[in-house]
PDB file of C-alpha atoms in Angstrom:
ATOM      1  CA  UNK B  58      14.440 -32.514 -44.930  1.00 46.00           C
ATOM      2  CA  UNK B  59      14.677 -29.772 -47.595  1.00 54.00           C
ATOM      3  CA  UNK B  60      17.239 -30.042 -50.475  1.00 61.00           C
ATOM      4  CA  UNK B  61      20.049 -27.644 -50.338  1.00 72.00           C
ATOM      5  CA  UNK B  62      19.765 -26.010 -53.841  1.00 83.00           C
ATOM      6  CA  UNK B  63      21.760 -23.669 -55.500  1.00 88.00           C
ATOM      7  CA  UNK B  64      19.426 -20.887 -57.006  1.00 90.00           C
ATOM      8  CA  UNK B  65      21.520 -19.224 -59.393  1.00 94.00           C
ATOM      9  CA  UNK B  66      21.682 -22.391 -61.236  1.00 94.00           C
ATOM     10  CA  UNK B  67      18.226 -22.614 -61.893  1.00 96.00           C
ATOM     11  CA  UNK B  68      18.064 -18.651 -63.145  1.00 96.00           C
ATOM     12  CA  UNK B  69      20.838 -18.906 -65.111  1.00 96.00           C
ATOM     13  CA  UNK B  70      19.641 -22.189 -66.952  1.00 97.00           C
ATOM     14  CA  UNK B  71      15.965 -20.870 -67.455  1.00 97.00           C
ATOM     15  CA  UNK B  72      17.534 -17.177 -68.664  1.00 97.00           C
ATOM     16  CA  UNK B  73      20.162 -19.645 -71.206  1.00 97.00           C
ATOM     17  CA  UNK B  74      17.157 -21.632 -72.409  1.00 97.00           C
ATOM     18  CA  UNK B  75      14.830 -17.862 -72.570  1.00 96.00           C
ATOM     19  CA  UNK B  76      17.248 -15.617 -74.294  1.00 96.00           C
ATOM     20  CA  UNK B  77      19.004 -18.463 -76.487  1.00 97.00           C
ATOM     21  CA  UNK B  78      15.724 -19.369 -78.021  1.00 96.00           C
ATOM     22  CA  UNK B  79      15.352 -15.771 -78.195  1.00 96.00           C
ATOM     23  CA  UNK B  80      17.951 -14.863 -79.986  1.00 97.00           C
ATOM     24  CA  UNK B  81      18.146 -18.020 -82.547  1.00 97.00           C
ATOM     25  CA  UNK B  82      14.777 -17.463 -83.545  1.00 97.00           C
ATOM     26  CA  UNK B  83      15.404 -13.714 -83.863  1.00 97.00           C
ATOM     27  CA  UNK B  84      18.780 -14.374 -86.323  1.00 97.00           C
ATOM     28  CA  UNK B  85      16.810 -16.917 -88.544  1.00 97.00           C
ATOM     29  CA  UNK B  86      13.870 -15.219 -89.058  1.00 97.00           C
ATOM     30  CA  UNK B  87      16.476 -12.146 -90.206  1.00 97.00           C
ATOM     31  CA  UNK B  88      17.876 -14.938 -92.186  1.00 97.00           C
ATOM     32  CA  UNK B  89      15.116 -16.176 -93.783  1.00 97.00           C
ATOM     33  CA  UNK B  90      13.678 -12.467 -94.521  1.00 97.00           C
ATOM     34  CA  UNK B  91      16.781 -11.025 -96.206  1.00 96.00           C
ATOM     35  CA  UNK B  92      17.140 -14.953 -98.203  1.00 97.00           C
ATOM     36  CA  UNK B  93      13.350 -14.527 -99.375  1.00 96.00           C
ATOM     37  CA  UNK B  94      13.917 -10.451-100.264  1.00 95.00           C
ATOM     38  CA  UNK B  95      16.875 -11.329-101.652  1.00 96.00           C
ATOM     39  CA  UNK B  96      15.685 -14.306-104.165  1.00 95.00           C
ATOM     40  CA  UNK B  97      12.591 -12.095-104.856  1.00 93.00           C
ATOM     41  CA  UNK B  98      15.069  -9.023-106.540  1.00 92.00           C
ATOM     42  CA  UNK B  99      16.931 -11.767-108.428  1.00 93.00           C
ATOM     43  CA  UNK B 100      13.825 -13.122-109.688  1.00 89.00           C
ATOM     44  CA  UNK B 101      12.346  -9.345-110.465  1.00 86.00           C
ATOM     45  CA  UNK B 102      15.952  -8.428-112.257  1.00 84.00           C
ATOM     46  CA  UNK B 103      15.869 -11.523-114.488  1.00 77.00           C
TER      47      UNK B 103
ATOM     48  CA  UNK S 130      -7.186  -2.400 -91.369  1.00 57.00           C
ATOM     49  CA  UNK S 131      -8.244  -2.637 -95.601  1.00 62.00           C
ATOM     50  CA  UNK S 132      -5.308   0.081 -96.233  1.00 62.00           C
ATOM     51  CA  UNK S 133      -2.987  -2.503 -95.675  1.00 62.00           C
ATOM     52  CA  UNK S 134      -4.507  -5.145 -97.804  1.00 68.00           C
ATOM     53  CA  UNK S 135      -2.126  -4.408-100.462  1.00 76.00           C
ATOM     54  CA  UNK S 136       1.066  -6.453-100.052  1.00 77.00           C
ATOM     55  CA  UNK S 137       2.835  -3.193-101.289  1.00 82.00           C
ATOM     56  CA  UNK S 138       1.446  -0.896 -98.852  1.00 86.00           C
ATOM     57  CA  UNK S 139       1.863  -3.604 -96.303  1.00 88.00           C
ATOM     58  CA  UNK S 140       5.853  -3.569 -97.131  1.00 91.00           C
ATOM     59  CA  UNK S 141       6.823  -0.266 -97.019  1.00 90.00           C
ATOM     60  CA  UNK S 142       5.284   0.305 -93.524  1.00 92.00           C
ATOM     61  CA  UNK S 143       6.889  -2.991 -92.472  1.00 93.00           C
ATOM     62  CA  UNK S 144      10.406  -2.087 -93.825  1.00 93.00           C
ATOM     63  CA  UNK S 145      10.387   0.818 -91.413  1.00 92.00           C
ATOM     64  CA  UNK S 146       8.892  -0.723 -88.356  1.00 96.00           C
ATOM     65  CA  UNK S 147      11.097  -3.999 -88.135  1.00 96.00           C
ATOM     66  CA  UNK S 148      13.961  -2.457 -87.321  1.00 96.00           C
ATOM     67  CA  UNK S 149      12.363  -0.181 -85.145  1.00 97.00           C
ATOM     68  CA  UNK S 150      10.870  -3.136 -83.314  1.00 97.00           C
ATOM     69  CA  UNK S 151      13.825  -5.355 -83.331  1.00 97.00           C
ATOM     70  CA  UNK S 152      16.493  -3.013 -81.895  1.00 97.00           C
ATOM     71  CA  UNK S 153      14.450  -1.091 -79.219  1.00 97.00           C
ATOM     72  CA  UNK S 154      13.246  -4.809 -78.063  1.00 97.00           C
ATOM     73  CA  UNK S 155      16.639  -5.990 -77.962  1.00 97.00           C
ATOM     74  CA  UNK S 156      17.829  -2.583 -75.724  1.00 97.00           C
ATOM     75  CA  UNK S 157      14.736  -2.918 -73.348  1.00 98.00           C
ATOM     76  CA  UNK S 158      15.010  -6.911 -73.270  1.00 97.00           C
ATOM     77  CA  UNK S 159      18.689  -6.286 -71.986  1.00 96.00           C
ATOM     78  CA  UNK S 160      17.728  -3.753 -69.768  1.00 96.00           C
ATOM     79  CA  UNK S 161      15.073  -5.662 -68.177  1.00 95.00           C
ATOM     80  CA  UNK S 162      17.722  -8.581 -67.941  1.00 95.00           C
ATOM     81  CA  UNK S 163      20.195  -6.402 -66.379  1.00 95.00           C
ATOM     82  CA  UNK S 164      17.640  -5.120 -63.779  1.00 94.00           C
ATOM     83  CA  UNK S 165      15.842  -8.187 -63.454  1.00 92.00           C
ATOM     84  CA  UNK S 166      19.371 -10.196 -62.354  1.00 93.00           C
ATOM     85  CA  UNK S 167      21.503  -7.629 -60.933  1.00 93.00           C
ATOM     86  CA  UNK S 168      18.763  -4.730 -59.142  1.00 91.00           C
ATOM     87  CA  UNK S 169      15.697  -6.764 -58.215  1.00 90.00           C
ATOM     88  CA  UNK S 170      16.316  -8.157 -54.417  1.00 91.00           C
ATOM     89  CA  UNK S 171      15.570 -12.237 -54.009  1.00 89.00           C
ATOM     90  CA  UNK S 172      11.986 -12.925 -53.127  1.00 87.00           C
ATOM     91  CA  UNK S 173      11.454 -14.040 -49.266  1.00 86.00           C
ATOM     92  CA  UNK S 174       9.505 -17.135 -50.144  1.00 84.00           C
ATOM     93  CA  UNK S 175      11.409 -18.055 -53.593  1.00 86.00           C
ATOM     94  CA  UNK S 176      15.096 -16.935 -52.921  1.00 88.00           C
ATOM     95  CA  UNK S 177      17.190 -15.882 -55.978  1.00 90.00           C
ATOM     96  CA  UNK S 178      14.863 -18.087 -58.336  1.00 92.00           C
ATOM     97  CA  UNK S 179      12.333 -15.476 -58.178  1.00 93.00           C
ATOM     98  CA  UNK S 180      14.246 -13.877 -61.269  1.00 95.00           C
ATOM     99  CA  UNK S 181      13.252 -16.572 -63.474  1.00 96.00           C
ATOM    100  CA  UNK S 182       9.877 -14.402 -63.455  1.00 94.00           C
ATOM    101  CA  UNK S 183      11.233 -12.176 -65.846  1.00 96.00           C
ATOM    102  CA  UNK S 184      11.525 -14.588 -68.790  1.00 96.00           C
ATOM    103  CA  UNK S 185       8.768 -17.288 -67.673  1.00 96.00           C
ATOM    104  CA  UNK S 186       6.030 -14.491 -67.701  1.00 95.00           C
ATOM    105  CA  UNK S 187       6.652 -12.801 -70.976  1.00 97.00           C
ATOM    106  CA  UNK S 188       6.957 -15.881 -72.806  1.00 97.00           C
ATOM    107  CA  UNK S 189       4.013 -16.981 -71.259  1.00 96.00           C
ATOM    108  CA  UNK S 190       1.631 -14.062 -72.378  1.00 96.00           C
ATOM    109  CA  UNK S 191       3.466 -14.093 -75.971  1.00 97.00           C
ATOM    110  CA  UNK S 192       2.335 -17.465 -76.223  1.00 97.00           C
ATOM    111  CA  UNK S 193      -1.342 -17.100 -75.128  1.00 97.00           C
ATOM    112  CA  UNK S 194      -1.078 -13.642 -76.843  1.00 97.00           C
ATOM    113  CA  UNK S 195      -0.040 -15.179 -80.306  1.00 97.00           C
ATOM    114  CA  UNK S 196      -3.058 -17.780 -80.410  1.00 98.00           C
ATOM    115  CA  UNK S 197      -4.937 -14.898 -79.522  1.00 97.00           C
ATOM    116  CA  UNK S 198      -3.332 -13.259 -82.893  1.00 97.00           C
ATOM    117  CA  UNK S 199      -3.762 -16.049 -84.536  1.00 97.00           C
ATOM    118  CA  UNK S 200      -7.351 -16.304 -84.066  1.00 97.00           C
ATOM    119  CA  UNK S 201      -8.272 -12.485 -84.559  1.00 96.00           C
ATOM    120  CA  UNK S 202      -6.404 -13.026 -88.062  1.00 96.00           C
ATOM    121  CA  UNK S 203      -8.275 -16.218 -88.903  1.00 96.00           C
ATOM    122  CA  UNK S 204     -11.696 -13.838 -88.024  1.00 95.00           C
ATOM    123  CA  UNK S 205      -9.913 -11.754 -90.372  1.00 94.00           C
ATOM    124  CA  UNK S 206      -9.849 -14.332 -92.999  1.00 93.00           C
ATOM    125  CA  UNK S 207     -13.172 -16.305 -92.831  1.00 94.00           C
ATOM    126  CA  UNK S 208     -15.186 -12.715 -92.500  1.00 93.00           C
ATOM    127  CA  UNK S 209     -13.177 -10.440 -94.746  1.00 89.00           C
ATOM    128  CA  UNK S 210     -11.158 -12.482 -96.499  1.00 86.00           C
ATOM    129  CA  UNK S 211      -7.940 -10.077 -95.636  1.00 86.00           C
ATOM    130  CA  UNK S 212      -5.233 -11.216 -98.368  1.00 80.00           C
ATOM    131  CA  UNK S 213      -2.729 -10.670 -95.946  1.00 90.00           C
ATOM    132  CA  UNK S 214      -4.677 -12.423 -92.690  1.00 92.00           C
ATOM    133  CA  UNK S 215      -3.231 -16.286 -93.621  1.00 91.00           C
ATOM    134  CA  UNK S 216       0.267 -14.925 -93.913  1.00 94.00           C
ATOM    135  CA  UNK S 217      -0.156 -12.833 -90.640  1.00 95.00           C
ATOM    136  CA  UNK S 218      -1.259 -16.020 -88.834  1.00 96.00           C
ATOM    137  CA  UNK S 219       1.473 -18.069 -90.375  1.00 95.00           C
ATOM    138  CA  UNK S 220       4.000 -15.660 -89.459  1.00 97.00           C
ATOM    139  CA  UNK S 221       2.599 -15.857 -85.835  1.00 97.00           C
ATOM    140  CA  UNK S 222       2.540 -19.662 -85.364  1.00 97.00           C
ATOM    141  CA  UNK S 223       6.013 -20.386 -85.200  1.00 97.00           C
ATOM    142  CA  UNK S 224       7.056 -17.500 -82.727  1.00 97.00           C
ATOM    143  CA  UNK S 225       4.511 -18.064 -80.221  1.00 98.00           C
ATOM    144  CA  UNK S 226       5.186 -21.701 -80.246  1.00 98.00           C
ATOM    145  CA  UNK S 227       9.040 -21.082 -79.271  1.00 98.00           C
ATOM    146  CA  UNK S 228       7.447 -18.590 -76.830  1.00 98.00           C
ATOM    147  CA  UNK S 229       5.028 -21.554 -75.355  1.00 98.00           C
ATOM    148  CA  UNK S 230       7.962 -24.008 -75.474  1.00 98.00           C
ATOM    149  CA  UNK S 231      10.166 -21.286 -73.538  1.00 98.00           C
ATOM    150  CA  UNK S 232       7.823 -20.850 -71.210  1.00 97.00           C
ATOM    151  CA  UNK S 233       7.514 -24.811 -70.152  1.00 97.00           C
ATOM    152  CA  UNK S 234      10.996 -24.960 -69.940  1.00 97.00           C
ATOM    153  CA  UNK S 235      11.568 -22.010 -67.467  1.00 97.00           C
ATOM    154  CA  UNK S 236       8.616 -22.847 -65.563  1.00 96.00           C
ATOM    155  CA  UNK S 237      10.083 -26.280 -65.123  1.00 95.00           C
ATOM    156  CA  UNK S 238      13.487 -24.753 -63.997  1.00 96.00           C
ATOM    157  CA  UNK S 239      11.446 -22.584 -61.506  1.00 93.00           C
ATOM    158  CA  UNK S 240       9.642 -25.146 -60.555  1.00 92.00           C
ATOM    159  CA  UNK S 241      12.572 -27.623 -59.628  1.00 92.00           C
ATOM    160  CA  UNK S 242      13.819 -25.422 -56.736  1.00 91.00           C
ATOM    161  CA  UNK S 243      10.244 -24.058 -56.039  1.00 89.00           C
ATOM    162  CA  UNK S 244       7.920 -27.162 -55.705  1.00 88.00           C
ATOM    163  CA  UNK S 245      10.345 -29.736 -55.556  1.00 89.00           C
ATOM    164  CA  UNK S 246       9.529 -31.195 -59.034  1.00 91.00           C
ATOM    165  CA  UNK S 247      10.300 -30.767 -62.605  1.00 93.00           C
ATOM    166  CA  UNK S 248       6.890 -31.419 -64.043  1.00 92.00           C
ATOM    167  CA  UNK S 249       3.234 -31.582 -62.353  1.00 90.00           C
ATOM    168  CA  UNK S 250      -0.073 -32.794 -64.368  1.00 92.00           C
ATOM    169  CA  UNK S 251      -1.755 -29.484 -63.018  1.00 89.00           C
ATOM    170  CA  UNK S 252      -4.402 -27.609 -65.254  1.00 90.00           C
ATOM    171  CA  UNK S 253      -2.128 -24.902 -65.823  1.00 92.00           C
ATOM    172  CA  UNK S 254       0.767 -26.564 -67.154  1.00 94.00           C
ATOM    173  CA  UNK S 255      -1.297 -29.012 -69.029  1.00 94.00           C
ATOM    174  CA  UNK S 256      -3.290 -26.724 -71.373  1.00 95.00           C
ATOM    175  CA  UNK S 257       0.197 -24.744 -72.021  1.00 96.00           C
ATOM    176  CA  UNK S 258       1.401 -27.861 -73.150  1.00 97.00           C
ATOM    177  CA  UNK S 259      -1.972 -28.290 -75.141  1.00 97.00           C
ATOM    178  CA  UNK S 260      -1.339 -25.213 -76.492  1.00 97.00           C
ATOM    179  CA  UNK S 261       2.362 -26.089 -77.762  1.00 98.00           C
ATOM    180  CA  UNK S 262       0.920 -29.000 -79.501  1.00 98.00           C
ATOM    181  CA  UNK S 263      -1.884 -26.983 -80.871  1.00 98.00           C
ATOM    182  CA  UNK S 264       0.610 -24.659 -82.417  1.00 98.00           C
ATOM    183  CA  UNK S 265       2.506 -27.564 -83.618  1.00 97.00           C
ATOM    184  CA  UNK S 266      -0.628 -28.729 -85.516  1.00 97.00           C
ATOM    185  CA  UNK S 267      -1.499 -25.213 -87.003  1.00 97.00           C
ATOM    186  CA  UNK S 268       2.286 -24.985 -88.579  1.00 96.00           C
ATOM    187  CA  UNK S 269       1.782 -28.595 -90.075  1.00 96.00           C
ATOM    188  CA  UNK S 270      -2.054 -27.688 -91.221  1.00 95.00           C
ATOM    189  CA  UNK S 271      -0.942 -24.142 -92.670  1.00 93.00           C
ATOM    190  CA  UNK S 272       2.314 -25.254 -94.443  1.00 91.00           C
ATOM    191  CA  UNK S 273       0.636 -28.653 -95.935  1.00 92.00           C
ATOM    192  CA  UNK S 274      -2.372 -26.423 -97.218  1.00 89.00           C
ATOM    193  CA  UNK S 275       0.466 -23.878 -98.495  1.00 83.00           C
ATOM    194  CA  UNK S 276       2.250 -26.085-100.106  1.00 82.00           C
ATOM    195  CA  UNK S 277      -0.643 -28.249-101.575  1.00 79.00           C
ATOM    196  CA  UNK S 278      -2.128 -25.543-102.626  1.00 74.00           C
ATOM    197  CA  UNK S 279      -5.298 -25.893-100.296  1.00 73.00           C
ATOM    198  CA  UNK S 280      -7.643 -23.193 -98.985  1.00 77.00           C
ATOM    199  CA  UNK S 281      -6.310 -21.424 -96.151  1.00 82.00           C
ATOM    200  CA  UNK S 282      -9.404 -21.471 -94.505  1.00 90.00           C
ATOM    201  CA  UNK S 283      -9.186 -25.045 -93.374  1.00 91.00           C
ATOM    202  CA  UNK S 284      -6.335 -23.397 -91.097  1.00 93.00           C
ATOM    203  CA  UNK S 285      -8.118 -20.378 -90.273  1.00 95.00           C
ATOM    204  CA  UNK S 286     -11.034 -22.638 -88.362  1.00 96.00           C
ATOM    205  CA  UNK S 287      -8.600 -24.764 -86.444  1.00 96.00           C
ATOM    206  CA  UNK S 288      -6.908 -21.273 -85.244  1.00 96.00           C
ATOM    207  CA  UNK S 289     -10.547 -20.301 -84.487  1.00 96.00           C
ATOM    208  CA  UNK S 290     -11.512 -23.510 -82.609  1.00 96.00           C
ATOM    209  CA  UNK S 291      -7.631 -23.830 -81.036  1.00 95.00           C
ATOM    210  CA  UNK S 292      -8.580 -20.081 -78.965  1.00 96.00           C
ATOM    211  CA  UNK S 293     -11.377 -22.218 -76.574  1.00 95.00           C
ATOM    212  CA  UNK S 294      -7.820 -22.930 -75.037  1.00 94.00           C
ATOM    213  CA  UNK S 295      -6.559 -19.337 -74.199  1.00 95.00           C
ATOM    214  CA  UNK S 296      -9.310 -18.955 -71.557  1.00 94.00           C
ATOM    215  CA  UNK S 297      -9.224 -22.023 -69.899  1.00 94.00           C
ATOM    216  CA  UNK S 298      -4.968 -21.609 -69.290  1.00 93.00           C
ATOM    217  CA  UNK S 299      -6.395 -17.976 -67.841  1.00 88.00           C
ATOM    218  CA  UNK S 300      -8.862 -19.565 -66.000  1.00 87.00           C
ATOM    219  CA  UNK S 301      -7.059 -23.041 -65.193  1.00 86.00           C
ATOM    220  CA  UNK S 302      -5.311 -22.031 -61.440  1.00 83.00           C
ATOM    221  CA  UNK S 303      -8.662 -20.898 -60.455  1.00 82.00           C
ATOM    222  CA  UNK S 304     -10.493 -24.077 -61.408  1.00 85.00           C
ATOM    223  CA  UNK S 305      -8.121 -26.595 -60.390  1.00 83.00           C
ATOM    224  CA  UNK S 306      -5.927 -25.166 -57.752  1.00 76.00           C
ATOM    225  CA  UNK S 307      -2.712 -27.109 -57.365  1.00 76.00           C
ATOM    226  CA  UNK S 308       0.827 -26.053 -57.585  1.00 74.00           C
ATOM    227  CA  UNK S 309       0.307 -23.388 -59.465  1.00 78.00           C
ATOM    228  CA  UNK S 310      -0.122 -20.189 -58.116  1.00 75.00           C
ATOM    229  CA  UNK S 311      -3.839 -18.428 -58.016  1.00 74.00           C
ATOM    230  CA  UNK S 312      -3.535 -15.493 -60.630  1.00 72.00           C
ATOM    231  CA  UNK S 313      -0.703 -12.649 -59.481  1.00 73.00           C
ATOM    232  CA  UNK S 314      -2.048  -9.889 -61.682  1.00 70.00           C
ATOM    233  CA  UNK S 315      -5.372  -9.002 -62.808  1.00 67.00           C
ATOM    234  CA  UNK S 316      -7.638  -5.859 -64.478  1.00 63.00           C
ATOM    235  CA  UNK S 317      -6.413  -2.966 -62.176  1.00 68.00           C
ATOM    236  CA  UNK S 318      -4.656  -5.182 -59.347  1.00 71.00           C
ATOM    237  CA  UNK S 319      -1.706  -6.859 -58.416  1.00 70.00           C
ATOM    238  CA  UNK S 320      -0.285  -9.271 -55.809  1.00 73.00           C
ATOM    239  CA  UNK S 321       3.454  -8.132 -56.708  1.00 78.00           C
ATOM    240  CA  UNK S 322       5.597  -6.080 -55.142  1.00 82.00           C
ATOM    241  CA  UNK S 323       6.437  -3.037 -57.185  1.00 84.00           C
ATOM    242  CA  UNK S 324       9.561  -4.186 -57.105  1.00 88.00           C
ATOM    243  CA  UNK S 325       9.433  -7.124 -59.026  1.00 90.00           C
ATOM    244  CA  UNK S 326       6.074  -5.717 -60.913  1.00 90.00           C
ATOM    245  CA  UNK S 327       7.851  -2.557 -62.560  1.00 93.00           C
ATOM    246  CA  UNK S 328      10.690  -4.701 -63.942  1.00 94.00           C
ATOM    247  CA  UNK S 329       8.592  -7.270 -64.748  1.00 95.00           C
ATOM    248  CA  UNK S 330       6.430  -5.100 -67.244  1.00 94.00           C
ATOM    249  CA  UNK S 331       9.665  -3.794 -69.274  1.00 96.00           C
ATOM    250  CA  UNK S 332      10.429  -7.210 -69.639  1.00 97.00           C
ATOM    251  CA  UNK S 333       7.119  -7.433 -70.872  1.00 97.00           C
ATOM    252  CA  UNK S 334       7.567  -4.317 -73.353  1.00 97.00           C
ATOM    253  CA  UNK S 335      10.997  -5.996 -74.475  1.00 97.00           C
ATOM    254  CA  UNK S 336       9.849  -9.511 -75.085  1.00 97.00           C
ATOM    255  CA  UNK S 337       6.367  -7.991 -77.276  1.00 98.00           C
ATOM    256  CA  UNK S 338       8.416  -5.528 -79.179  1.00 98.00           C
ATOM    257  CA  UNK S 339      10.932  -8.423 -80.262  1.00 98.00           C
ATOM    258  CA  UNK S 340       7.991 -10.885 -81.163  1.00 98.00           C
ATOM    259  CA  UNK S 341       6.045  -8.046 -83.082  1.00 98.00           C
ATOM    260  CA  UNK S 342       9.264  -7.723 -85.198  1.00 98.00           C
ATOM    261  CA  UNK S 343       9.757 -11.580 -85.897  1.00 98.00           C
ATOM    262  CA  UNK S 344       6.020 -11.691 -86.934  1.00 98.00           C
ATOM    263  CA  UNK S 345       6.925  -8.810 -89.022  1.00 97.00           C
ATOM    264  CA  UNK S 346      10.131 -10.433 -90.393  1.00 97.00           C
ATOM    265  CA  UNK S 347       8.200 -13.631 -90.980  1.00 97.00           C
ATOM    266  CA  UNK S 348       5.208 -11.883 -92.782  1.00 96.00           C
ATOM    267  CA  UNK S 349       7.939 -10.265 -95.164  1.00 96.00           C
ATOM    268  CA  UNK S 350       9.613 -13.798 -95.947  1.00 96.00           C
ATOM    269  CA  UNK S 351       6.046 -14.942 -96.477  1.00 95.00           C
ATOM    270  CA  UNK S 352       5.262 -12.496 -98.618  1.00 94.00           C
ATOM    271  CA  UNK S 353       8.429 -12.315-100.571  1.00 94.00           C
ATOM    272  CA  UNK S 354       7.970 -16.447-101.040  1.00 92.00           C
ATOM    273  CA  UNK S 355       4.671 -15.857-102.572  1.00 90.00           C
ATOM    274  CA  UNK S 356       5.736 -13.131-105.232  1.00 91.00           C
ATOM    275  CA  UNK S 357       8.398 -15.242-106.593  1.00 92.00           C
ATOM    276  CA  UNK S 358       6.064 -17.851-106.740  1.00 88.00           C
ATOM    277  CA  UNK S 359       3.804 -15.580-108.755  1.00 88.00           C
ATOM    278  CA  UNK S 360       6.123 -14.380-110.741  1.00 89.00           C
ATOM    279  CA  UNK S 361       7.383 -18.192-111.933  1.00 88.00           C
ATOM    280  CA  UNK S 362       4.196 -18.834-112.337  1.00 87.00           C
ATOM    281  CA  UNK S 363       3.231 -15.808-114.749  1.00 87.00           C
ATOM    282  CA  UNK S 364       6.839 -16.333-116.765  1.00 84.00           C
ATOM    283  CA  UNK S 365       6.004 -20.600-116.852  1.00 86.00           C
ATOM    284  CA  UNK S 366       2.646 -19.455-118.722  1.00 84.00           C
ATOM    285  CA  UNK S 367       4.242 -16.980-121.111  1.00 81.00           C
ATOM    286  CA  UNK S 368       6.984 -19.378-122.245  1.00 79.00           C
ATOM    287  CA  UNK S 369       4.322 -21.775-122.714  1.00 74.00           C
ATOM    288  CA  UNK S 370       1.742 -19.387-124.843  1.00 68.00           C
ATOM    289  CA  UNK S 371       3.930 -19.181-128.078  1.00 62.00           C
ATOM    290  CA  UNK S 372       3.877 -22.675-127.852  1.00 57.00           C
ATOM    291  CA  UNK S 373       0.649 -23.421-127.913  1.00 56.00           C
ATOM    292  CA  UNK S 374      -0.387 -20.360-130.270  1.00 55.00           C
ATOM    293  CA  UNK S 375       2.561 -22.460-132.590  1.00 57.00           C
ATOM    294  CA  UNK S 376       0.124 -25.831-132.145  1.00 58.00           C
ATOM    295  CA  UNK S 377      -3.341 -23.965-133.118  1.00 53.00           C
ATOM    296  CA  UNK S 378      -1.410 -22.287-136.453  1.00 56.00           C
ATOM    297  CA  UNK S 379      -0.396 -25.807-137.302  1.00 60.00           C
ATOM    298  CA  UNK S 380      -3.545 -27.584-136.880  1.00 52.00           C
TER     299      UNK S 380
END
């Protein structure tokens, strides 16, 4: 006998795990570039 | 390719293009979201999970596609020696890993309510999982030669050698057919409905134009990291000259 399963739980776990690695590895990589660029000027202005 | 050799040149084209990049990825990411979850219909055979297509494919070509990257800039390094080809590869590593990763998990998900199981020992989903591990060695290789100060090219042949695996996951539901489906999409044909295809290739656009601006984030940082270095480098040796000009007057 087949398992009754609920669909939209599946879809909206894989698009959580998708779009939240997504978006954390999108904000710390714009971390990390304006923490780099940013150390770099203070270097250059000292 | 030579014109942007120069980590100056280099910067001012990237300044302009990551934002570019980042926000029109984000607006057709969401868009194919939207459509992919609200406008596409459920699939006869799959049922609702069928959406799951629209993040487990992208993420899956992102993550073949950044080896691939990663390989053509380690080419780049070994034949030309491109000053900027080790940073480009670095900067791709760590993206197309989370890519890989993401598309394990969602193919898992998909799978549960699909096949019945979590996780199958098919070719497929073995050399992706090959390939996340082989990503995870190229970040530990690249960063310990980095840091150590060792020549990038030891990296550059493992990212070489690493790319025998980007055919065989092409080629791996043909060889060994299992769970897997046979390939859906190939040079000039396609098993999907346009209905699921058309959205499924903005998702595509989204996801690429979002990892082309992380790569280009991450080459910045990179490159930023290695002109401080430089410059602490340069100052360390100019505090240290009068020093030693000091010693040879006293001698």
């Amino acid at each position: 006998m087949r398992e009754a399963l609920d669909h939209w739980d599946f879809v909206i776990a894989a698009y959580a795990v998708g779009l939240g690695g997504l978006a954390l590895l999108t904000a710390w990589s714009w971390q990390t570039m304006r923490h780099a660029e940013r150390r770099r000027d203070e270097v250059k202005r000292r | 390719m030579h014109i942007y050799a120069n980590p100056k040149r280099f910067l001012s084209l990237a300044k302009w293009l990551t934002p570019l990049f980042l926000w029109s990825g984000i607006l057709v990411t969401a868009l194919s979201i939207g459509w992919g979850l609200t406008q596409v219909p459920p699939d006869r055979l799959m049922g609702e999970s069928v959406r799951i297509l629209f993040v487990h494919v992208p993420s899956a070509w992102l993550g073949m596609g950044g080896w691939t990257g990663i390989a053509i800039a380690s080419a780049a390094l070994l034949i030309w020696k491109h000053p900027l080809a080790s940073v480009a590869a670095r900067a791709i590593a760590l993206p197309g890993m989370v890519f890989t990763a993401i598309c394990l998990a969602t193919g898992s998900i998909w799978g549960r309510p699909t096949w019945g199981t979590w996780w199958v020992w098919d070719g497929r989903l073995t050399s992706m999982l090959v390939l996340l591990f082989l990503y995870a060695g190229y970040i530990a290789l690249s960063q310990a030669t980095a840091r150590e100060g060792g020549a990038p090219k030891i990296a550059a042949i493992f990212g070489l050698v690493g790319a025998v695996n980007i055919p065989i996951i092409n080629r791996s539901v043909v060889w060994w057919n299992s769970l897997h489906q046979p390939p859906s999409i190939t040079a000039g044909k396609s098993a999907i409905d346009s209905v699921f295809l058309v959205p499924l290739f903005v998702a595509v656009l989204g996801f690429t134009l979002l990892f082309a601006a992380i790569v280009l984030m991450r080459m910045r940082a990179l490159i930023a990291e290695q002109q401080v270095e430089a410059r602490l480098r340069r100052r360390a040796l100019d505090d240290d000259m009068p020093v030693a000009t000091s010693r040879l007057e006293n001698a």
